[in-house]
Amino acid sequence: MIIKLDHISFSCGKSQISSLPPAAGYELQFRELSLKNLRCKESFFRRPQPDHDIYLYERKGGLPVEITAYDTCFCGTDSLALKEDTIMVYSPEPYKTAEFLMMFGLKKERADADGLLLIGGFVIGGPLTVRVSQADSAEWMLDKTGWSSLGFLSNDSQRELARLSAAGYETTDAEELEVNQKPMNIGFCRGPFGEIIEIISIKRSSAK
């Protein structure tokens, strides 16, 4: 079961970290350096990436932002953005992308000239707003500079990935990774136009 939207990810090269301007109101919660890249991420890279650094930022009432730094990142078309408190998703076929995003608990609010508005996935300050708008093409890769993926928290990532696979979407297996001293199971799902969703579950410690 999907619990909530956990974060939105921004990818960049490791050399770019110091030049990124701090977002208003966001504060660094933790950073992890030289985390191994799991095998389940390999198909989401344009070129092999041995490891990555994570910087997690939060602000009161806002969506957490994970900056993921790789050795190298390439420039490409923006298919995802965060504008104030709205996530913007750009798709050649907005209704197909919206149908995919609704697999994660989002619900269609309305359609208008600017695209489809989806509501759901409660975060700290209230409901999440996602707008899916028309674009000529979509380009999603984890090592593309810019907003790269959405991360959802689940109570069982492997079961969630199996559900998405049964619905016809491309998925990976979940793999274990410890982040900020928390053991997690992490896997990925790809939408109809390459949309990248990360599925995370926190591993429970075994009773002693």
CSV table of C-alpha atoms in Angstrom, one decimal:
chain,number,residue,atom,x,y,z
A,1,MET,CA,0.0,0.0,0.0
A,2,ILE,CA,1.2,3.5,-0.8
A,3,ILE,CA,1.5,5.6,2.3
A,4,LYS,CA,2.5,9.0,0.9
A,5,LEU,CA,4.7,10.9,-1.5
A,6,ASP,CA,8.0,10.9,0.3
A,7,HIS,CA,10.1,13.3,-1.9
A,8,ILE,CA,10.8,14.7,-5.3
A,9,SER,CA,14.4,14.2,-6.6
A,10,PHE,CA,16.7,16.7,-8.3
A,11,SER,CA,19.7,15.2,-10.1
A,12,CYS,CA,23.0,17.0,-10.8
A,13,GLY,CA,26.7,16.4,-11.1
A,14,LYS,CA,28.8,16.3,-7.9
A,15,SER,CA,30.7,19.3,-9.1
A,16,GLN,CA,27.5,21.3,-9.3
A,17,ILE,CA,26.4,20.9,-5.6
A,18,SER,CA,28.2,24.0,-4.3
A,19,SER,CA,26.7,26.2,-7.0
A,20,LEU,CA,23.0,25.2,-6.4
A,21,PRO,CA,21.1,28.1,-4.9
A,22,PRO,CA,19.3,27.2,-1.6
A,23,ALA,CA,15.5,27.1,-2.0
A,24,ALA,CA,13.6,29.5,0.2
A,25,GLY,CA,12.7,28.0,3.6
A,26,TYR,CA,14.4,24.6,2.9
A,27,GLU,CA,17.0,23.3,5.4
A,28,LEU,CA,19.4,20.4,5.0
A,29,GLN,CA,18.3,17.4,7.1
A,30,PHE,CA,21.1,15.0,6.3
A,31,ARG,CA,23.6,14.1,3.6
A,32,GLU,CA,25.0,10.7,2.6
A,33,LEU,CA,28.1,10.5,0.5
A,34,SER,CA,29.3,7.7,-1.9
A,35,LEU,CA,26.2,5.5,-1.6
A,36,LYS,CA,26.3,2.5,-3.9
A,37,ASN,CA,24.0,2.5,-6.9
A,38,LEU,CA,21.7,-0.5,-6.8
A,39,ARG,CA,21.4,-2.8,-9.8
A,40,CYS,CA,17.7,-1.8,-10.0
A,41,LYS,CA,18.8,1.7,-11.0
A,42,GLU,CA,21.0,0.7,-13.9
A,43,SER,CA,18.4,0.9,-16.7
A,44,PHE,CA,17.6,4.5,-15.6
A,45,PHE,CA,21.1,5.8,-16.4
A,46,ARG,CA,22.4,7.0,-19.7
A,47,ARG,CA,25.9,6.0,-18.7
A,48,PRO,CA,27.1,3.8,-15.8
A,49,GLN,CA,27.3,5.6,-12.4
A,50,PRO,CA,29.2,3.8,-9.6
A,51,ASP,CA,27.7,5.7,-6.7
A,52,HIS,CA,25.8,8.9,-5.7
A,53,ASP,CA,25.6,11.5,-2.9
A,54,ILE,CA,22.2,12.4,-1.3
A,55,TYR,CA,21.3,15.8,0.3
A,56,LEU,CA,17.8,15.8,1.8
A,57,TYR,CA,16.1,19.2,2.3
A,58,GLU,CA,12.8,19.9,4.0
A,59,ARG,CA,10.8,23.0,4.8
A,60,LYS,CA,7.7,23.3,7.1
A,61,GLY,CA,4.6,22.4,5.1
A,62,GLY,CA,6.5,21.6,2.0
A,63,LEU,CA,7.4,18.5,0.0
A,64,PRO,CA,10.9,17.2,0.9
A,65,VAL,CA,13.5,17.6,-1.9
A,66,GLU,CA,16.3,15.0,-2.4
A,67,ILE,CA,19.2,16.3,-4.3
A,68,THR,CA,21.1,13.3,-5.9
A,69,ALA,CA,24.6,14.0,-7.1
A,70,TYR,CA,26.3,11.7,-9.6
A,71,ASP,CA,29.8,11.8,-11.2
A,72,THR,CA,28.3,13.2,-14.4
A,73,CYS,CA,24.9,14.3,-15.5
A,74,PHE,CA,23.7,15.2,-19.0
A,75,CYS,CA,21.4,18.1,-20.0
A,76,GLY,CA,18.0,17.3,-21.5
A,77,THR,CA,14.3,18.2,-21.8
A,78,ASP,CA,12.5,18.9,-18.5
A,79,SER,CA,9.6,16.5,-18.0
A,80,LEU,CA,9.1,17.2,-14.3
A,81,ALA,CA,9.3,20.3,-12.2
A,82,LEU,CA,8.3,21.7,-8.7
A,83,LYS,CA,6.7,25.1,-8.9
A,84,GLU,CA,5.8,26.5,-5.4
A,85,ASP,CA,3.7,23.6,-4.0
A,86,THR,CA,2.6,22.1,-7.3
A,87,ILE,CA,4.4,19.2,-9.1
A,88,MET,CA,4.4,19.7,-12.9
A,89,VAL,CA,4.5,16.7,-15.1
A,90,TYR,CA,4.8,17.1,-18.9
A,91,SER,CA,3.6,14.3,-21.2
A,92,PRO,CA,2.8,13.7,-24.9
A,93,GLU,CA,-0.5,12.1,-23.6
A,94,PRO,CA,-1.5,13.7,-20.3
A,95,TYR,CA,-4.4,11.3,-19.7
A,96,LYS,CA,-2.2,8.2,-20.0
A,97,THR,CA,0.4,9.7,-17.6
A,98,ALA,CA,-2.4,10.8,-15.2
A,99,GLU,CA,-3.8,7.2,-15.2
A,100,PHE,CA,-0.3,6.0,-14.3
A,101,LEU,CA,0.0,8.5,-11.4
A,102,MET,CA,-3.4,7.6,-10.1
A,103,MET,CA,-1.9,4.1,-9.3
A,104,PHE,CA,-0.2,5.9,-6.4
A,105,GLY,CA,-3.3,7.2,-4.7
A,106,LEU,CA,-3.7,10.5,-6.7
A,107,LYS,CA,-7.2,11.3,-7.9
A,108,LYS,CA,-8.3,13.5,-10.8
A,109,GLU,CA,-9.7,16.8,-9.6
A,110,ARG,CA,-10.4,18.5,-13.0
A,111,ALA,CA,-9.2,19.0,-16.5
A,112,ASP,CA,-8.8,22.5,-18.0
A,113,ALA,CA,-6.8,24.3,-20.7
A,114,ASP,CA,-3.6,23.8,-18.7
A,115,GLY,CA,-3.9,20.1,-18.4
A,116,LEU,CA,-5.2,17.6,-15.7
A,117,LEU,CA,-5.1,18.5,-12.0
A,118,LEU,CA,-4.6,15.6,-9.6
A,119,ILE,CA,-5.0,15.8,-5.8
A,120,GLY,CA,-3.9,13.4,-3.1
A,121,GLY,CA,-0.8,11.9,-1.5
A,122,PHE,CA,-0.9,14.0,1.7
A,123,VAL,CA,2.3,15.6,2.8
A,124,ILE,CA,3.2,17.6,5.9
A,125,GLY,CA,1.3,20.8,5.0
A,126,GLY,CA,-1.8,19.3,3.3
A,127,PRO,CA,-2.8,17.5,0.1
A,128,LEU,CA,-0.4,17.2,-2.8
A,129,THR,CA,-1.2,18.9,-6.1
A,130,VAL,CA,0.1,17.5,-9.4
A,131,ARG,CA,-0.6,19.1,-12.8
A,132,VAL,CA,-0.1,17.0,-15.9
A,133,SER,CA,0.3,19.1,-19.0
A,134,GLN,CA,0.8,18.5,-22.7
A,135,ALA,CA,4.4,18.3,-24.1
A,136,ASP,CA,5.8,17.2,-27.5
A,137,SER,CA,8.0,14.6,-25.8
A,138,ALA,CA,9.1,13.3,-22.5
A,139,GLU,CA,12.6,12.5,-21.2
A,140,TRP,CA,13.2,10.8,-17.9
A,141,MET,CA,16.6,9.6,-16.7
A,142,LEU,CA,18.1,9.6,-13.2
A,143,ASP,CA,21.4,11.1,-14.5
A,144,LYS,CA,19.7,14.0,-16.4
A,145,THR,CA,20.3,17.4,-14.7
A,146,GLY,CA,17.1,18.7,-13.2
A,147,TRP,CA,14.0,17.2,-11.5
A,148,SER,CA,14.2,13.5,-12.2
A,149,SER,CA,11.8,11.3,-10.2
A,150,LEU,CA,9.1,11.0,-7.5
A,151,GLY,CA,9.6,8.8,-4.5
A,152,PHE,CA,6.6,7.2,-2.8
A,153,LEU,CA,6.7,5.5,0.6
A,154,SER,CA,5.0,2.1,0.9
A,155,ASN,CA,4.5,-0.4,3.6
A,156,ASP,CA,5.9,-3.1,1.3
A,157,SER,CA,7.8,-2.0,-1.7
A,158,GLN,CA,8.1,-5.5,-3.3
A,159,ARG,CA,4.4,-6.1,-3.0
A,160,GLU,CA,3.7,-2.7,-4.5
A,161,LEU,CA,6.1,-3.3,-7.4
A,162,ALA,CA,4.3,-6.6,-8.0
A,163,ARG,CA,0.9,-4.8,-8.2
A,164,LEU,CA,2.3,-2.2,-10.7
A,165,SER,CA,3.8,-5.0,-12.8
A,166,ALA,CA,0.5,-6.8,-12.9
A,167,ALA,CA,-1.1,-3.6,-14.1
A,168,GLY,CA,1.3,-3.7,-17.1
A,169,TYR,CA,4.0,-1.2,-16.0
A,170,GLU,CA,7.7,-1.9,-16.1
A,171,THR,CA,9.2,-2.5,-12.7
A,172,THR,CA,12.4,-3.6,-11.0
A,173,ASP,CA,13.0,-5.8,-8.0
A,174,ALA,CA,13.3,-4.1,-4.7
A,175,GLU,CA,16.9,-4.1,-3.2
A,176,GLU,CA,18.2,-3.2,0.2
A,177,LEU,CA,20.0,0.1,0.9
A,178,GLU,CA,20.8,1.8,4.2
A,179,VAL,CA,20.1,5.6,4.1
A,180,ASN,CA,20.5,7.9,7.1
A,181,GLN,CA,21.0,4.8,9.3
A,182,LYS,CA,17.7,3.3,8.1
A,183,PRO,CA,17.6,0.0,6.2
A,184,MET,CA,15.2,0.4,3.3
A,185,ASN,CA,13.9,-1.7,0.4
A,186,ILE,CA,14.0,0.3,-2.8
A,187,GLY,CA,12.7,-0.4,-6.3
A,188,PHE,CA,11.6,1.5,-9.4
A,189,CYS,CA,8.6,1.7,-11.8
A,190,ARG,CA,8.5,3.3,-15.2
A,191,GLY,CA,5.4,4.9,-16.6
A,192,PRO,CA,4.1,4.9,-20.2
A,193,PHE,CA,6.4,7.7,-21.3
A,194,GLY,CA,9.3,6.9,-19.1
A,195,GLU,CA,8.1,8.5,-15.9
A,196,ILE,CA,10.3,7.3,-13.0
A,197,ILE,CA,8.7,6.4,-9.7
A,198,GLU,CA,10.8,5.2,-6.8
A,199,ILE,CA,9.1,2.9,-4.3
A,200,ILE,CA,10.5,2.8,-0.8
A,201,SER,CA,9.7,0.9,2.3
A,202,ILE,CA,11.5,1.0,5.7
A,203,LYS,CA,12.6,-2.4,6.9
A,204,ARG,CA,11.4,-3.2,10.4
A,205,SER,CA,14.0,-4.2,12.9
A,206,SER,CA,13.7,-7.8,14.0
A,207,ALA,CA,12.5,-8.4,17.5
A,208,LYS,CA,15.2,-9.5,19.9
